[in-house]
Coordinates of C-alpha atoms and ligand atoms in Angstrom, one line a residue:
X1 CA 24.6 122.6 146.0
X2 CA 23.9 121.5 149.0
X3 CA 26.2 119.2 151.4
X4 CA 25.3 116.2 153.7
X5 CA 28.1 114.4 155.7
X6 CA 30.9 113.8 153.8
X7 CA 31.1 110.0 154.3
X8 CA 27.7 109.2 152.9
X9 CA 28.9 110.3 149.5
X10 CA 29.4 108.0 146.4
X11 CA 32.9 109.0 145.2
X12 CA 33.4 109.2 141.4
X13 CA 36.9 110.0 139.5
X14 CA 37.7 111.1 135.6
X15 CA 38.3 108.1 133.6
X16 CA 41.5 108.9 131.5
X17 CA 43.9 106.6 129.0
X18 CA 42.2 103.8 130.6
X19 CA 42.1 105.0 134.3
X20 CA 40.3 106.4 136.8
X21 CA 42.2 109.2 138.2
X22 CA 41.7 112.4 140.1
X23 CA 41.6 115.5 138.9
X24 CA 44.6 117.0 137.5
X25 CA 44.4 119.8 140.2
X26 CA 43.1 117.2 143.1
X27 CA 39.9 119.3 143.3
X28 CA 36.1 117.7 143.4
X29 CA 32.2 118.8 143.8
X30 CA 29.3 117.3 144.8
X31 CA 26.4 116.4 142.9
X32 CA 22.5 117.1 144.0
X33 CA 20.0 114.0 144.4
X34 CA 17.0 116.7 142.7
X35 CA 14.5 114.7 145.3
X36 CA 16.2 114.9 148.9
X37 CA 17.8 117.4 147.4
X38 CA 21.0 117.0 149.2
X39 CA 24.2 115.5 147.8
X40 CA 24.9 112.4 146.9
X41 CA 28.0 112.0 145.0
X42 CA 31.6 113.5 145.5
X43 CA 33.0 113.9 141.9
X44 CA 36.4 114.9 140.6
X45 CA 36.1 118.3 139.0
X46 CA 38.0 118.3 135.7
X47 CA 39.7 120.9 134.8
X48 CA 41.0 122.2 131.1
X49 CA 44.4 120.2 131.8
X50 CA 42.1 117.3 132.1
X51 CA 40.8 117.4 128.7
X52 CA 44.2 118.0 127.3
X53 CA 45.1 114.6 128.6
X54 CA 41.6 112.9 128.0
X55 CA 42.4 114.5 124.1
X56 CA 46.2 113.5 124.0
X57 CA 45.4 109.9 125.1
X58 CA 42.4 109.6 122.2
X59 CA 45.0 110.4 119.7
X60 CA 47.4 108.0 120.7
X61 CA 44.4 105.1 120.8
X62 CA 43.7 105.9 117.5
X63 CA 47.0 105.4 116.7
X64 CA 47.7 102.6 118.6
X65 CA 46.5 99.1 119.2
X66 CA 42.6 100.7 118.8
X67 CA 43.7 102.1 115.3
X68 CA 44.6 98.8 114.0
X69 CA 41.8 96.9 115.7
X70 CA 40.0 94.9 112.3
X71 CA 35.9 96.0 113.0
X72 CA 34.6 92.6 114.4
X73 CA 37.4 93.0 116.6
X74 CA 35.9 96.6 117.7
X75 CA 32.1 94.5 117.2
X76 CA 33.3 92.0 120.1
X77 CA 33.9 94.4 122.4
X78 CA 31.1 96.2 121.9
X79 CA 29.0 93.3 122.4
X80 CA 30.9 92.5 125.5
X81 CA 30.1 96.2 126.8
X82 CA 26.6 95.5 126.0
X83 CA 26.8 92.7 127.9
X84 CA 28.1 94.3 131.1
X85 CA 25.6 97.1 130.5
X86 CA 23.2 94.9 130.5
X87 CA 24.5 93.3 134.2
X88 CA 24.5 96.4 135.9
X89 CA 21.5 97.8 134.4
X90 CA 20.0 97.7 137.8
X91 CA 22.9 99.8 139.1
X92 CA 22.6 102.1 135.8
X93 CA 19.5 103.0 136.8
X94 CA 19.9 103.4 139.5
X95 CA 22.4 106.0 139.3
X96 CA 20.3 108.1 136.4
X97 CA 17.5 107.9 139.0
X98 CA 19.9 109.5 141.5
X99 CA 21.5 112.4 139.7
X100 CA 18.5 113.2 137.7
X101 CA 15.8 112.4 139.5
X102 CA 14.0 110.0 136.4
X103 CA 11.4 107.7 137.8
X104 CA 13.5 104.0 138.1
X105 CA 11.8 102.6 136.1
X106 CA 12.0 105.3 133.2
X107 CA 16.0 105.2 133.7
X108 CA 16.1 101.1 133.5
X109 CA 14.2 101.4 130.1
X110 CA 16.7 103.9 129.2
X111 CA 19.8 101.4 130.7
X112 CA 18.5 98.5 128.1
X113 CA 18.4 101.0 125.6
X114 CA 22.1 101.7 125.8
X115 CA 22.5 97.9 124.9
X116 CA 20.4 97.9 122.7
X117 CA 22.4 101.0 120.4
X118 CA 26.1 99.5 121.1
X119 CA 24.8 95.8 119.6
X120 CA 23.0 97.3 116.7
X121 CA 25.7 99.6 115.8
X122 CA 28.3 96.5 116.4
X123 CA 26.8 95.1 113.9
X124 CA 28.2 97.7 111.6
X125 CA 31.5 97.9 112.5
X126 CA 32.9 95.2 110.0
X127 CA 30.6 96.5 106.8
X128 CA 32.4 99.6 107.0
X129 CA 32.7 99.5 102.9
X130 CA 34.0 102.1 99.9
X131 CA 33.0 102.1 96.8
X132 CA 34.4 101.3 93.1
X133 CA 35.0 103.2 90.2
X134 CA 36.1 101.3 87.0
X135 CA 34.7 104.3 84.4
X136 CA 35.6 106.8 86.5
X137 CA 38.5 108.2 83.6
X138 CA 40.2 106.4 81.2
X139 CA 43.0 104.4 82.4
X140 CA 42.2 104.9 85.9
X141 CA 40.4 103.4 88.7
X142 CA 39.3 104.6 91.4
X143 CA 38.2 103.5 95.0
X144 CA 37.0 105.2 98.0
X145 CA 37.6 104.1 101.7
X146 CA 36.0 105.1 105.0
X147 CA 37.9 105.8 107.4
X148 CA 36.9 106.9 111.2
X149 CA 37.4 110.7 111.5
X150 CA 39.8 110.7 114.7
X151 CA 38.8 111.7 118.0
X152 CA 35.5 112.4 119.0
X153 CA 34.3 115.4 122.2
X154 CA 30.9 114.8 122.8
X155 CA 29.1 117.1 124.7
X156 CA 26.1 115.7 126.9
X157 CA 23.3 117.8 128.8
X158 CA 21.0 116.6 132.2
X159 CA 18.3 115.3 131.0
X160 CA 19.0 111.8 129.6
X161 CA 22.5 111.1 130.2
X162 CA 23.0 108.0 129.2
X163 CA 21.0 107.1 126.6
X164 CA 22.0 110.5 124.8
X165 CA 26.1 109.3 125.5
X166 CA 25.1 106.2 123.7
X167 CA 23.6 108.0 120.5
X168 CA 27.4 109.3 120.0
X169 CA 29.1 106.4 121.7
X170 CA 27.7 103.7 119.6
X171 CA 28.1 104.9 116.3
X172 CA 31.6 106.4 116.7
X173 CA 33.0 103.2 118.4
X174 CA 31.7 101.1 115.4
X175 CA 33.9 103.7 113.0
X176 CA 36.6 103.2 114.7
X177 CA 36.9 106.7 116.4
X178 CA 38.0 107.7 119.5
X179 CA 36.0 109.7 122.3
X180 CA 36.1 112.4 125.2
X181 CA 32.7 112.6 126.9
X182 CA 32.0 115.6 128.6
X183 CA 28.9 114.8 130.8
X184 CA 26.9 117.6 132.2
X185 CA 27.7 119.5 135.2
X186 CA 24.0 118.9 136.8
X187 CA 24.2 114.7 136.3
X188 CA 28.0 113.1 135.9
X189 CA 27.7 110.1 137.1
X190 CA 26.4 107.6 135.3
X191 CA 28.7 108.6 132.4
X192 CA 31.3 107.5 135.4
X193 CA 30.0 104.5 136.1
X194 CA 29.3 103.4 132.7
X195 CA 33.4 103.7 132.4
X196 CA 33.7 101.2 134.9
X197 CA 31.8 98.9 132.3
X198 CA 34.1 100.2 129.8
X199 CA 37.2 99.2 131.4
X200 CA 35.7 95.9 132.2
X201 CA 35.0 95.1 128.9
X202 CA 38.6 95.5 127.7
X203 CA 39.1 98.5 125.5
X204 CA 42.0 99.5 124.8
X205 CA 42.7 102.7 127.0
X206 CA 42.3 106.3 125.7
X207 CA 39.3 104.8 123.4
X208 CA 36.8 106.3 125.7
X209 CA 37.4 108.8 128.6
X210 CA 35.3 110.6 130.7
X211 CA 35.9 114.2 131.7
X212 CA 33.5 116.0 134.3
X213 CA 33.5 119.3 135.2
X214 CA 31.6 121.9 137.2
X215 CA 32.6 125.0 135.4
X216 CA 31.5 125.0 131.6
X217 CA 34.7 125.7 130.9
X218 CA 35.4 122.6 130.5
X219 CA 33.3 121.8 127.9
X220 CA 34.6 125.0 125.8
X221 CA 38.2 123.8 126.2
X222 CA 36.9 120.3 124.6
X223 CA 35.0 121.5 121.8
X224 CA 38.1 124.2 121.2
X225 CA 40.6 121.8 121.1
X226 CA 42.6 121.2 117.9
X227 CA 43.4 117.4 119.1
X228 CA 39.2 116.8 118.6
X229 CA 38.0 116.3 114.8
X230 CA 34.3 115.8 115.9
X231 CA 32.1 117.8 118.1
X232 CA 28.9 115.4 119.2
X233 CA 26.5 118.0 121.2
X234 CA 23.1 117.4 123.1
X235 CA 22.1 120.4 124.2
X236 CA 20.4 123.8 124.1
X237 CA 19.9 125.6 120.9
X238 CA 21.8 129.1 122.6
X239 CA 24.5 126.4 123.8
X240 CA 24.7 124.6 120.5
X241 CA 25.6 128.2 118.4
X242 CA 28.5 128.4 120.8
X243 CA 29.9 125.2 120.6
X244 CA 29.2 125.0 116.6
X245 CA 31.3 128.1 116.6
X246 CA 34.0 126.9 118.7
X247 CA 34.5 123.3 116.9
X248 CA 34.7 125.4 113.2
X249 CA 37.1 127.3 114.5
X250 CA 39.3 124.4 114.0
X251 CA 37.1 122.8 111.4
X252 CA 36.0 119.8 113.4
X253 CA 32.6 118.5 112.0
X254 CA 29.8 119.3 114.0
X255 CA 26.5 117.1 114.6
X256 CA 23.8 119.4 117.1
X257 CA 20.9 118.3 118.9
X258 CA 19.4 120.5 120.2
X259 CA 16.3 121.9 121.6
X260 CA 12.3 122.0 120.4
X261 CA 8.6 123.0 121.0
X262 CA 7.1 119.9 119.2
X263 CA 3.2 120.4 118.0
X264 CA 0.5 117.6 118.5
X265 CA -2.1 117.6 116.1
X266 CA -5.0 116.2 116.8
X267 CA -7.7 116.0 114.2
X268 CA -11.5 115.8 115.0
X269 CA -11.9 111.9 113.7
X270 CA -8.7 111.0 116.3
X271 CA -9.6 108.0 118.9
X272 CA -9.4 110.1 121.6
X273 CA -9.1 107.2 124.2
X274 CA -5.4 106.6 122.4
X275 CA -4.6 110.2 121.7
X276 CA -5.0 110.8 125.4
X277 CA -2.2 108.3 126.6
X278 CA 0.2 109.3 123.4
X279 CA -0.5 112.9 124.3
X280 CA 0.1 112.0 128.4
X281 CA 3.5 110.3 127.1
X282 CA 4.0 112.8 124.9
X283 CA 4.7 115.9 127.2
X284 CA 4.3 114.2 130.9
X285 CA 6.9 111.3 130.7
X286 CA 10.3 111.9 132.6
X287 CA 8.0 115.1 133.7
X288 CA 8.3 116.7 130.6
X289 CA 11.9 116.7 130.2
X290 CA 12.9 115.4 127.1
X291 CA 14.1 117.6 123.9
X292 CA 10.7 116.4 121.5
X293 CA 8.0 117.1 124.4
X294 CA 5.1 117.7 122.4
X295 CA 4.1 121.1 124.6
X296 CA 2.1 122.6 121.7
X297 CA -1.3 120.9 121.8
X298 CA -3.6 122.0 119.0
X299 CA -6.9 120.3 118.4
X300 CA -10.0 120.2 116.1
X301 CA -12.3 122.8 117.5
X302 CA -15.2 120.3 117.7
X303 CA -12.4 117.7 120.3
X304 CA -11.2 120.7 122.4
X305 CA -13.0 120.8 125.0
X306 CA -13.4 117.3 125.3
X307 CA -9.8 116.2 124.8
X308 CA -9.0 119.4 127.5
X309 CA -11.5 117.5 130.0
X310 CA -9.7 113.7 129.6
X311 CA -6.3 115.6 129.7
X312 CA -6.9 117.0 132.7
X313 CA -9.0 114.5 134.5
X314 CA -6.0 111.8 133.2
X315 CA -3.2 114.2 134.6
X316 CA -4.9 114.4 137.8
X317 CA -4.2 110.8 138.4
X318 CA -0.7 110.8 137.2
X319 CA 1.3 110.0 140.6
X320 CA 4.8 112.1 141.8
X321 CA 6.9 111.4 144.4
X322 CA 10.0 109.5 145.2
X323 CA 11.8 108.5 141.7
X324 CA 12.9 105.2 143.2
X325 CA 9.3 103.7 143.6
X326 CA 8.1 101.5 141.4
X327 CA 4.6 102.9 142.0
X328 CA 5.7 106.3 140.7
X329 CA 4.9 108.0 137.3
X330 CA 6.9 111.6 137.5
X331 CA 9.4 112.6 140.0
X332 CA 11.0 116.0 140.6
X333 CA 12.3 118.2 137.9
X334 CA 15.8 117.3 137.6
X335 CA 17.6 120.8 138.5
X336 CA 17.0 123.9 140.7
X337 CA 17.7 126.3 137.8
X338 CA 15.5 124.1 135.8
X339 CA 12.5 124.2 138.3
X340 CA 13.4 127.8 138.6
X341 CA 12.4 128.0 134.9
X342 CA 9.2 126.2 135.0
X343 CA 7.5 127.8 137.5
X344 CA 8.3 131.5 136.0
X345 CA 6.8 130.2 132.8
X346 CA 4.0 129.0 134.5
X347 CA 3.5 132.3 136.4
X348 CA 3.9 134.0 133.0
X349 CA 1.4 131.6 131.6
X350 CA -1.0 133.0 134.5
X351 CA -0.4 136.3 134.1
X352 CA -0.7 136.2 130.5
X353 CA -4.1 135.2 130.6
X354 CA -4.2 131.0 130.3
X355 CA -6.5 128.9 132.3
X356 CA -4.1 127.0 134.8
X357 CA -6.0 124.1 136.7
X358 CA -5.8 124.3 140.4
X359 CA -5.0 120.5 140.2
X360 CA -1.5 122.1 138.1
X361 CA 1.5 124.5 139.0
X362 CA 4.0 123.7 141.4
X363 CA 4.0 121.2 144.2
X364 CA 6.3 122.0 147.1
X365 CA 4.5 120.2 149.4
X366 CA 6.0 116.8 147.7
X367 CA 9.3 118.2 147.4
X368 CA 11.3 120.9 146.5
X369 CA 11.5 120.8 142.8
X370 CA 8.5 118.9 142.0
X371 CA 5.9 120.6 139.4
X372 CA 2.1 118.8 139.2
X373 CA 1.3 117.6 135.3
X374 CA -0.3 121.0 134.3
X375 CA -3.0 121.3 131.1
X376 CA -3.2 124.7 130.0
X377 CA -6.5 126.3 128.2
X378 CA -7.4 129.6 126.8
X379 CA -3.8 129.6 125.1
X380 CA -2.1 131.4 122.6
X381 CA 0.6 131.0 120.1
X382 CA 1.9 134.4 120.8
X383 CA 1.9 133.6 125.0
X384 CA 5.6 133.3 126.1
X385 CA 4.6 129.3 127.6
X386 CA 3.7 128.4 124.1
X387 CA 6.9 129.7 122.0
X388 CA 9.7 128.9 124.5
X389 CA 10.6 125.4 125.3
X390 CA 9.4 124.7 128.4
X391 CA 11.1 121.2 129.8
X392 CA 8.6 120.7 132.3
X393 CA 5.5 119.0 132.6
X394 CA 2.7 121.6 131.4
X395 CA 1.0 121.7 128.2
X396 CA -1.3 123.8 126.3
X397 CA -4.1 123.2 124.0
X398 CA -4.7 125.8 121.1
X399 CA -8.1 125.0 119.1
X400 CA -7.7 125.0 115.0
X401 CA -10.9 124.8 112.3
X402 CA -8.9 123.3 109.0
X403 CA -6.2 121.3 108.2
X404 CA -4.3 124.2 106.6
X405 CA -4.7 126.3 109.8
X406 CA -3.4 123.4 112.0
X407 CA -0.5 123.0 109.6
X408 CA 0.4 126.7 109.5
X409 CA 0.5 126.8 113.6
X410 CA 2.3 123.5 113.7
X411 CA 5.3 124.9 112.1
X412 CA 5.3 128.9 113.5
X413 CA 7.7 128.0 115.7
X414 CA 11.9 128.5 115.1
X415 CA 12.5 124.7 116.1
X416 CA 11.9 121.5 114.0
X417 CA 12.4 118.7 116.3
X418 CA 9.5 116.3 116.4
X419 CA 5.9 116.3 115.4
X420 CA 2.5 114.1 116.8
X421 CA -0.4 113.2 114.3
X422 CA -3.6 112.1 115.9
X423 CA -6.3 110.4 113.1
X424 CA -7.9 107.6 111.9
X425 CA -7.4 109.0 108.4
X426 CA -4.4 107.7 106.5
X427 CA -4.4 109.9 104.0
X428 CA -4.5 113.0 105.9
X429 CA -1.8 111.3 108.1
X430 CA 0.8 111.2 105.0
X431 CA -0.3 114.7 104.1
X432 CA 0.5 116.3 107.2
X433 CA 3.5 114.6 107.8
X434 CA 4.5 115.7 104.6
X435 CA 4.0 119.0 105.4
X436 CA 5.6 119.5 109.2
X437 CA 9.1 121.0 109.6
X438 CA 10.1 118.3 112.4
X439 CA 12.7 115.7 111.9
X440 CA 10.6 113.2 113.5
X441 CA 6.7 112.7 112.9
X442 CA 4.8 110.3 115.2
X443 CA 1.6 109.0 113.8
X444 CA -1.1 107.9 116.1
X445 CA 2.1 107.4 118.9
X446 CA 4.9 109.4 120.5
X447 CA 8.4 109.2 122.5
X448 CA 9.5 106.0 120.5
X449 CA 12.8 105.4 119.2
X450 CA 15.2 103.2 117.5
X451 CA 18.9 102.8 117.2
X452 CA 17.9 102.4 113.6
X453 CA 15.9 105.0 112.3
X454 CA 17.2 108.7 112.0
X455 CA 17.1 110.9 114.3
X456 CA 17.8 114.9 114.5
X457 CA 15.8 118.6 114.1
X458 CA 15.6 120.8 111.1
X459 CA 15.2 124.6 111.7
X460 CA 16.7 125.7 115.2
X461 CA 16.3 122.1 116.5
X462 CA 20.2 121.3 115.1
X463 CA 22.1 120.1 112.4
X464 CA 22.9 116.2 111.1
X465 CA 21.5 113.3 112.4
X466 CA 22.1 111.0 115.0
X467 CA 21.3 107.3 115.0
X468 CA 20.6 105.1 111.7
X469 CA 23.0 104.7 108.7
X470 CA 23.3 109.0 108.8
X471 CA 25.0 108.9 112.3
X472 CA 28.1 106.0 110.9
X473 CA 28.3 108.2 108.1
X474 CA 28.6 111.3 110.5
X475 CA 31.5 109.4 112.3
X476 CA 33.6 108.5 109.3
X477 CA 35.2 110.4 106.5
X478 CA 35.6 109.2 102.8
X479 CA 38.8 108.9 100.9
X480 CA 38.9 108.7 97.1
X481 CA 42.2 106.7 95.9
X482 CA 43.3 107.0 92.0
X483 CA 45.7 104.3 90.1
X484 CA 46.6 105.2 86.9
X485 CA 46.0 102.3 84.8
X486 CA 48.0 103.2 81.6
X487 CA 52.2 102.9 81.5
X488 CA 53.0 106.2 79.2
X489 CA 53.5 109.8 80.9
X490 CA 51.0 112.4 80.6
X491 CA 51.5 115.9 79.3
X492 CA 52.1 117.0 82.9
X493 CA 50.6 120.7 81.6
X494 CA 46.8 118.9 81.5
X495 CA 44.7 118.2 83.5
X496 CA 43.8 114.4 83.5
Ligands
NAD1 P1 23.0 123.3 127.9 O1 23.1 123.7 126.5 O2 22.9 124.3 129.0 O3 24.2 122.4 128.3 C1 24.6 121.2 127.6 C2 26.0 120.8 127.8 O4 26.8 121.8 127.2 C3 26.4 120.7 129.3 O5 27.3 119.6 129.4 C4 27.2 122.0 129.5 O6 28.2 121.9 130.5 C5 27.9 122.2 128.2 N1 28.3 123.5 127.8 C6 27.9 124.7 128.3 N2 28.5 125.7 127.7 C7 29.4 125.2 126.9 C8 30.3 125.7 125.9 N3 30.5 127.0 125.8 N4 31.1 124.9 125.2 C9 30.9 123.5 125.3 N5 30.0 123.0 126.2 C10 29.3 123.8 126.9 O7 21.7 122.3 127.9 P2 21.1 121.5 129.1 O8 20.4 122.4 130.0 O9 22.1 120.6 129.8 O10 20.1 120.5 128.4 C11 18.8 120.9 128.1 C12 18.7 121.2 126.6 O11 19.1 120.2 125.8 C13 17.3 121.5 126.2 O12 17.3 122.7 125.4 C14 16.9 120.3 125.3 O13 15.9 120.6 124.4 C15 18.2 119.9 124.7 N6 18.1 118.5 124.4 C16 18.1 118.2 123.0 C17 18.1 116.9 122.7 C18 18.0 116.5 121.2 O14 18.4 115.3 120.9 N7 17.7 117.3 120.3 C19 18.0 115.9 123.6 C20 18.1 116.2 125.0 C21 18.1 117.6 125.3

């Protein structure tokens, strides 16, 4: 990475056992602004000791003060964490726009978001209930409880940093667990600097600490560890295997989110005015960076060449530049590697044979790592562009004749992430959604979320669910308690 003058640097520590600290070996990086890039940030570099003491002082919150904390005890503070969030959301932003590169305005959305996920899943901390068995065998009853399952390593990647710490954060404070966040390498601060709101709010320390670290290492050691009971990982599907591996190694539960290669379908009878913008939003937004980007368009035959011409036309007016201006829609990709990868699938898109606009492709007269909203034609589903995630703003559009056919290339793909519908026919919207390996389906919209409503891939996309009822439930465990009811002995030789 590269190096400006050493005092212009924002200087972030670890936040351990309720500190901010060095790291354990005194020893620090710098992290890249993706649009000047230079650095911007000095940041601690955490080391495997680091997580050893991030893990030991989880375990003793859980067993401490934390442990015994009644659930609208842990609801306050969340609330109170929401609050500060909410405060600095300016600052939040702010620093997301910085490490990532997100448009301001993108990453401020993304700040009130965070809020929004820490009250809702306040909110469940005291309805944490079991269940009750009266008939469960005679002379017995029975009761289950739900208790948090310990200590949680969370493993976060570039591309949304905050919002994706605050699917795991939420849900796993509100059981009662403990966590170790582990943001990525490429963007560590705002995980940093949201542990200044942390400590503000007045949780009790070792609840949540923050371990970054340039070498992936650390992030192996974490989900390796036999002090963590709960890998949380946002990442990339080859990444994902790994970690999955590593955390059953020591049978800690695993939830994965991980990558995709959504499809759009839009049908022949679709407003195209409104499939447009959803399609834009869909695969342009945060310049295509996001793990549901709907990069596989496939149209009606009778819309293609129509829908290709308002795509293109609308693309041409999306505006890039400088993340921190208001005025701006898309700003630079968010890593060199990253924009590395983009523009040798757009070469291989070329060379394969696909129309790519001149108004598309790379744009290094803006900046460095900045790539132009690109609409591809005269695509395949066999072209490397259109199989491989992409995480970059370019699109193609594949024509289909029937239903059955659109359906069929819909789900040719090894991920099931997300899914777009575009028609006015609400029958043939149910239908299809019925029939689309995604965990997500978006009729007539796109990008939307709640802290609410499920979210998660089938196929290669991952495993569990984050968010909604399903994420709690992936955060606590159940115990089943017996009471014999009756006062003689058993015949100890039979099972009861
Ligand atoms: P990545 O898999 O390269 O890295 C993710 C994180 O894993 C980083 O923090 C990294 O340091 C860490 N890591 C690397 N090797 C590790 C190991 N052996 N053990 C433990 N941790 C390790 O992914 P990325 O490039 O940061 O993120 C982009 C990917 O994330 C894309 O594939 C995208 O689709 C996916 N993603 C998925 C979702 C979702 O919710 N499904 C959301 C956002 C991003």
């Amino acid at each position: 990475m590269t190096t400006t003058a050493p005092e212009t640097l924002t200087e972030y520590q670890l936040f351990i056992d309720g500190r901010f600290v060095p790291s354990s070996d005194g020893s620090t990086y710098e992290s890249e602004d993706p649009y000047t890039c230079a650095s911007w940030a000095r940041i601690a570099d955490g080391t495997t000791a680091d997580v050893d003491r991030a893990v030991d002082a989880a375990r003793r919150a859980l067993s401490g003060e934390w442990g015994r904390m009644p659930g609208k005890e842990r609801a306050r503070l969340m609330r109170r964490l929401a609050d500060i969030v909410e405060r600095e959301s300016g600052a939040l932003a702010d620093v997301e726009t910085r490490d990532n590169g997100k448009p301001f305005r993108d990453a401020n959305a993304q700040v009130a978001y965070v809020a929004d996920w820490l009250r809702y899943f306040a909110g469940h901390a005291d309805k944490i209930e079991g269940r009750a068995f009266s008939d469960a065998h005679p002379n017995f009853f029975a009761y289950t409880v739900r208790q948090p399952v310990g200590v949680v390593g969370a493993i976060l990647p570039w591309n949304a940093p905050l919002i994706l710490l605050a699917f795991k954060l939420a849900p796993a404070l509100a059981a009662g667990c403990t966590f170790v966040a582990k943001p990525s390498e490429f963007t560590p601060a705002s995980a940093l600097a949201l542990a200044a709101c942390v400590e503000e709010a007045g949780f009790p320390p070792g609840v949540f600490n923050v371990v970054a670290g340039s070498s992936r290492a650390v992030g192996a050691h974490l989900v390796a560890h036999h002090g963590v009971d709960k890998v949380a990982f946002t990442g990339s599907t080859a990444t994902g295997i790994a970690v999955a591996q590593a955390a059953l190694g020591h049978l800690a539960a695993v939830t994965l989110e991980l990558g995709g290669k959504s499809p759009q379908l839009v049908f022949a009878d679709a407003d195209l005015d409104q499939a447009t913008n959803g399609l834009i939003a869909g695969v342009f937004a945060a310049s295509g960076q996001f793990c549901t980007a709907g990069s596989r368009i496939l149209v009606h035959r009778d819309v293609h060449d129509e829908l290709a011409q308002r795509l293109r036309s609308r693309a041409e007016q999306i505006r890039i530049g400088d993340p921190r201006d208001p005025e701006i829609d898309l700003g630079p990709i968010s890593t060199g590697p990253q924009y590395a990868r983009v523009a040798e699938l757009l070469n291989s898109a070329a060379a394969e044979g696909a129309g790519v606009p001149k108004s598309g492709g790379v744009a290094p007269e803006v900046g460095r790592y900045f790539v132009r909203p690109t609409v591809l034609t005269d695509v395949t589903l066999s072209m490397q562009v259109m199989r491989e995630e992409i995480f970059g703003p370019v699109v193609g559009l594949i024509p289909f004749d029937t239903e059955d056919e659109a359906v069929a290339m819909a789900n040719d793909t090894p991920y099931g992430l997300a899914a777009g519908i575009w028609t006015r026919d609400v029958r043939r919207s149910h239908r299809v959604a019925d029939r689309l390996q995604a965990g997500t389906v978006w009729v007539n919209a796109y990008r939307t979320n709640s802290p609410g409503v499920p979210f998660g891939g089938m196929k290669a996309s991952g495993l569990g669910r984050e968010n909604g009822q399903e994420a709690l439930d992936s955060y606590l465990e159940t115990k089943s308690v017996w009471i014999e009811l009756a006062d003689e002995s058993r015949d100890p030789f039979r099972i009861g």
